[in-house]
Tab-separated table of C-alpha atoms in Angstrom:
chain	number	residue	atom	x	y	z
A	1	MET	CA	58.900	28.694	23.987
A	2	ALA	CA	59.181	29.449	20.263
A	3	ILE	CA	60.080	25.820	19.569
A	4	ASP	CA	57.086	24.568	21.580
A	5	SER	CA	54.785	26.933	19.700
A	6	HIS	CA	56.197	25.726	16.375
A	7	ASN	CA	55.715	22.072	17.351
A	8	GLU	CA	52.134	22.778	18.437
A	9	THR	CA	51.418	24.453	15.100
A	10	GLN	CA	52.837	21.460	13.199
A	11	HIS	CA	50.749	19.126	15.372
A	12	ASN	CA	47.565	21.093	14.589
A	13	TYR	CA	48.311	21.021	10.856
A	14	LEU	CA	48.933	17.257	11.055
A	15	MET	CA	45.629	16.650	12.892
A	16	LYS	CA	43.711	18.737	10.346
A	17	PHE	CA	45.356	16.810	7.507
A	18	ILE	CA	44.467	13.453	9.092
A	19	ILE	CA	40.839	14.536	9.635
A	20	ALA	CA	40.540	15.844	6.059
A	21	PHE	CA	42.067	12.603	4.733
A	22	LEU	CA	39.599	10.458	6.724
A	23	ILE	CA	36.640	12.522	5.497
A	24	ALA	CA	37.820	12.176	1.895
A	25	CYS	CA	38.188	8.405	2.297
A	26	SER	CA	34.735	8.107	3.829
A	27	PHE	CA	33.192	10.103	0.978
A	28	SER	CA	35.019	8.004	-1.609
A	29	ASN	CA	33.766	4.804	0.032
A	30	PHE	CA	30.215	6.187	0.083
A	31	VAL	CA	30.345	7.081	-3.624
A	32	TRP	CA	31.821	3.676	-4.453
A	33	ALA	CA	29.094	1.940	-2.449
A	34	GLN	CA	26.401	3.949	-4.205
A	35	LYS	CA	27.796	3.002	-7.607
A	36	LYS	CA	28.045	-0.614	-6.568
A	37	VAL	CA	24.325	-0.819	-5.648
A	38	LYS	CA	22.346	-1.774	-8.722
A	39	LEU	CA	18.583	-1.448	-8.830
A	40	ASN	CA	16.533	-4.251	-10.335
A	41	PRO	CA	13.876	-3.366	-12.989
A	42	PHE	CA	11.111	-3.339	-10.346
A	43	GLN	CA	13.018	-0.844	-8.172
A	44	THR	CA	14.084	1.251	-11.185
A	45	ASN	CA	10.451	1.842	-12.149
A	46	LEU	CA	9.549	2.726	-8.575
A	47	GLN	CA	12.385	5.247	-8.421
A	48	SER	CA	11.315	6.763	-11.758
A	49	CYS	CA	7.909	7.620	-10.268
A	50	PHE	CA	8.611	8.182	-6.564
A	51	GLY	CA	12.099	9.694	-6.825
A	52	THR	CA	13.551	10.023	-3.322
A	53	GLN	CA	10.187	9.950	-1.523
A	54	ILE	CA	10.657	6.265	-0.649
A	55	ASP	CA	13.730	4.039	-0.262
A	56	VAL	CA	13.323	1.669	-3.212
A	57	LEU	CA	16.315	-0.451	-2.151
A	58	LYS	CA	14.179	-1.947	0.623
A	59	ILE	CA	11.253	-2.796	-1.666
A	60	ASP	CA	10.904	-6.006	-3.671
A	61	ASN	CA	7.145	-6.671	-3.583
A	62	TYR	CA	3.752	-4.937	-3.378
A	63	LYS	CA	3.386	-5.444	0.365
A	64	LYS	CA	6.621	-3.530	1.086
A	65	LEU	CA	5.723	-0.916	-1.535
A	66	TYR	CA	2.352	-0.206	0.071
A	67	LYS	CA	3.949	-0.003	3.527
A	68	ALA	CA	6.484	2.533	2.213
A	69	ILE	CA	3.667	4.579	0.641
A	70	GLU	CA	1.752	4.544	3.939
A	71	GLN	CA	4.805	5.958	5.731
A	72	ALA	CA	5.628	8.624	3.127
A	73	TYR	CA	2.118	9.745	2.110
A	74	SER	CA	-0.502	10.266	4.815
A	75	LEU	CA	-4.023	9.051	4.002
A	76	ILE	CA	-6.684	11.706	3.324
A	77	SER	CA	-9.613	9.471	2.352
A	78	SER	CA	-10.408	5.883	1.393
A	79	GLU	CA	-13.375	4.585	-0.609
A	80	THR	CA	-14.453	1.002	-1.315
A	81	LEU	CA	-15.507	0.823	-4.971
A	82	PHE	CA	-16.318	-2.882	-5.128
A	83	ARG	CA	-16.249	-5.863	-2.803
A	84	GLU	CA	-17.226	-9.500	-3.129
A	85	VAL	CA	-16.985	-11.851	-0.172
A	86	LEU	CA	-17.705	-15.572	-0.052
A	87	TYR	CA	-18.394	-16.645	3.515
A	88	LYS	CA	-20.154	-19.133	5.762
A	89	GLN	CA	-22.452	-17.876	8.486
A	90	LYS	CA	-24.727	-19.909	10.752
A	91	GLY	CA	-24.153	-22.985	8.639
A	92	GLU	CA	-25.079	-21.286	5.343
A	93	LEU	CA	-22.712	-20.467	2.474
A	94	LYS	CA	-23.340	-16.922	1.286
A	95	LYS	CA	-21.876	-14.268	-1.003
A	96	LEU	CA	-21.889	-10.549	-0.272
A	97	LYS	CA	-21.490	-8.123	-3.164
A	98	TYR	CA	-21.050	-4.355	-2.805
A	99	GLU	CA	-20.986	-1.875	-5.685
A	100	ALA	CA	-22.217	1.699	-6.261
A	101	GLY	CA	-23.547	2.027	-2.728
A	102	GLN	CA	-25.605	-1.174	-2.893
A	103	ILE	CA	-25.094	-4.313	-0.820
A	104	GLN	CA	-26.510	-7.601	-2.078
A	105	ILE	CA	-26.405	-10.933	-0.263
A	106	PHE	CA	-26.796	-14.251	-2.055
A	107	ARG	CA	-27.255	-17.771	-0.793
A	108	VAL	CA	-24.864	-20.160	-2.564
A	109	ASP	CA	-25.984	-23.783	-3.070
A	110	GLU	CA	-23.939	-26.954	-3.563
A	111	ASP	CA	-23.833	-26.398	-7.336
A	112	ASP	CA	-22.355	-22.923	-6.816
A	113	ASN	CA	-25.606	-21.244	-7.911
A	114	SER	CA	-26.360	-17.879	-6.298
A	115	ASN	CA	-29.840	-16.821	-5.161
A	116	LEU	CA	-30.438	-13.228	-4.056
A	117	ILE	CA	-31.856	-13.098	-0.519
A	118	SER	CA	-31.423	-9.411	0.397
A	119	SER	CA	-30.497	-6.056	-1.110
A	120	GLU	CA	-30.033	-2.647	0.454
A	121	LYS	CA	-28.804	0.759	-0.553
A	122	ILE	CA	-26.455	2.374	1.952
A	123	GLY	CA	-28.236	5.318	3.586
A	124	GLN	CA	-31.739	4.045	2.839
A	125	LYS	CA	-34.074	2.365	5.329
A	126	THR	CA	-35.089	-1.197	4.483
A	127	ASP	CA	-36.835	-4.015	6.359
A	128	GLY	CA	-34.795	-4.930	9.427
A	129	TYR	CA	-32.457	-2.025	8.790
A	130	GLU	CA	-32.889	0.424	11.661
A	131	LEU	CA	-32.849	4.162	11.157
A	132	ARG	CA	-29.771	4.611	13.348
A	133	GLN	CA	-27.772	2.550	10.849
A	134	LYS	CA	-28.304	5.088	8.065
A	135	SER	CA	-25.129	6.897	9.121
A	136	LEU	CA	-22.950	3.794	8.744
A	137	SER	CA	-20.280	3.868	6.057
A	138	PRO	CA	-20.303	1.046	3.471
A	139	GLU	CA	-17.257	-0.491	5.174
A	140	ALA	CA	-18.893	-0.396	8.614
A	141	ARG	CA	-22.159	-1.886	7.321
A	142	ILE	CA	-20.296	-4.681	5.500
A	143	ASN	CA	-18.292	-5.476	8.636
A	144	GLN	CA	-21.562	-5.595	10.563
A	145	LEU	CA	-23.078	-8.063	8.088
A	146	LEU	CA	-19.936	-10.224	8.173
A	147	PHE	CA	-19.769	-10.335	11.985
A	148	ARG	CA	-18.588	-13.774	13.127
A	149	ALA	CA	-18.590	-15.034	9.528
A	150	ASP	CA	-16.086	-17.598	8.263
A	151	ILE	CA	-14.516	-15.777	5.291
A	152	ARG	CA	-13.673	-18.066	2.380
A	153	SER	CA	-12.557	-15.423	-0.144
A	154	ASP	CA	-12.464	-11.621	-0.179
A	155	PHE	CA	-12.000	-9.427	-3.275
A	156	ILE	CA	-11.858	-5.622	-2.869
A	157	LYS	CA	-11.294	-2.577	-5.082
A	158	ILE	CA	-10.304	0.549	-3.138
A	159	LYS	CA	-9.497	4.146	-4.056
A	160	GLU	CA	-7.243	6.130	-1.716
A	161	VAL	CA	-6.454	9.842	-1.755
A	162	ARG	CA	-3.168	10.727	-0.057
A	163	VAL	CA	-1.098	13.854	0.525
A	164	LYS	CA	1.185	15.325	-2.172
A	165	GLN	CA	-1.534	14.729	-4.820
A	166	LEU	CA	-1.133	10.959	-4.792
A	167	ASP	CA	-4.165	8.832	-5.749
A	168	LEU	CA	-4.100	5.052	-5.411
A	169	ASN	CA	-6.373	2.449	-6.994
A	170	ILE	CA	-5.778	-0.935	-5.383
A	171	ILE	CA	-7.206	-4.410	-5.883
A	172	TRP	CA	-6.901	-6.697	-2.868
A	173	SER	CA	-7.556	-10.422	-3.001
A	174	ASP	CA	-7.545	-12.278	0.326
A	175	SER	CA	-5.393	-9.573	1.983
A	176	ARG	CA	-2.877	-9.561	-0.881
A	177	ILE	CA	-2.433	-6.778	-3.421
A	178	LYS	CA	-3.132	-8.031	-6.951
A	179	SER	CA	-2.751	-4.680	-8.695
A	180	LEU	CA	-1.926	-1.075	-7.801
A	181	THR	CA	-2.102	2.139	-9.810
A	182	ALA	CA	-0.564	5.338	-8.435
A	183	LEU	CA	-1.431	8.697	-10.019
A	184	PHE	CA	1.019	11.501	-9.206
A	185	GLY	CA	-1.008	14.708	-9.609
A	186	ALA	CA	-2.942	15.886	-12.646
A	187	GLY	CA	-1.175	15.012	-15.890
A	188	LYS	CA	1.957	13.741	-14.181
A	189	LYS	CA	3.494	10.282	-13.878
A	190	THR	CA	1.525	7.067	-13.389
A	191	LEU	CA	2.813	3.897	-11.760
A	192	THR	CA	1.030	0.744	-12.924
A	193	CYS	CA	1.608	-2.497	-11.023
A	194	ASN	CA	0.135	-5.891	-11.938
A	195	GLN	CA	0.998	-9.445	-10.996
A	196	LEU	CA	2.160	-11.679	-13.832
A	197	GLU	CA	2.353	-15.370	-12.928
A	198	ALA	CA	2.604	-14.459	-9.213
A	199	VAL	CA	5.491	-12.019	-9.917
A	200	ASP	CA	5.088	-8.370	-8.868
A	201	ILE	CA	5.725	-6.072	-11.846
A	202	CYS	CA	5.551	-2.252	-12.045
A	203	SER	CA	6.016	0.274	-14.849
A	204	CYS	CA	6.295	4.054	-14.616
A	205	GLY	CA	4.911	6.216	-17.415
A	206	GLY	CA	3.694	9.685	-18.178
């Protein structure tokens, strides 16, 4: 019985040693893999500002960056600062311009000249603008005006407020991000992203 007990003890020690050895090997491989991964300049700047909030290894353009921000920072509010849309509606080429709460619509002729045909201030009653529409947001009113329009070009400036004191200023052009500025709380870091010759570039400062 004593011999069996001794053999069992040796077996337990051996199993513990094997398990500890495997754990050590796994950790060493993990550390080696981490050292092997090298961030490119774009990812390095993202990591400098975001830290571990987003996985920068999966990001190589603005589209993926914005998607990662959406997942990590919930949206509190969004405001359209400026929008200019060139579109065709009922056979006419028009241009819609929104800024500072005012929507203007222009008719565009063959020589690319613009003639103002309507103007309205969001929240104010104008001819053909029913009282019930006063509660519409700028985005909703613009979407209403562009209903069934053939969009030729769309340029938008948007400000977003997100959780963890993150403010975004984004310029979209035809559903693509042209520039993005991320402000990380008052007086903290700022991420500035701009396209240079169709290449997405970001820098972290502050």
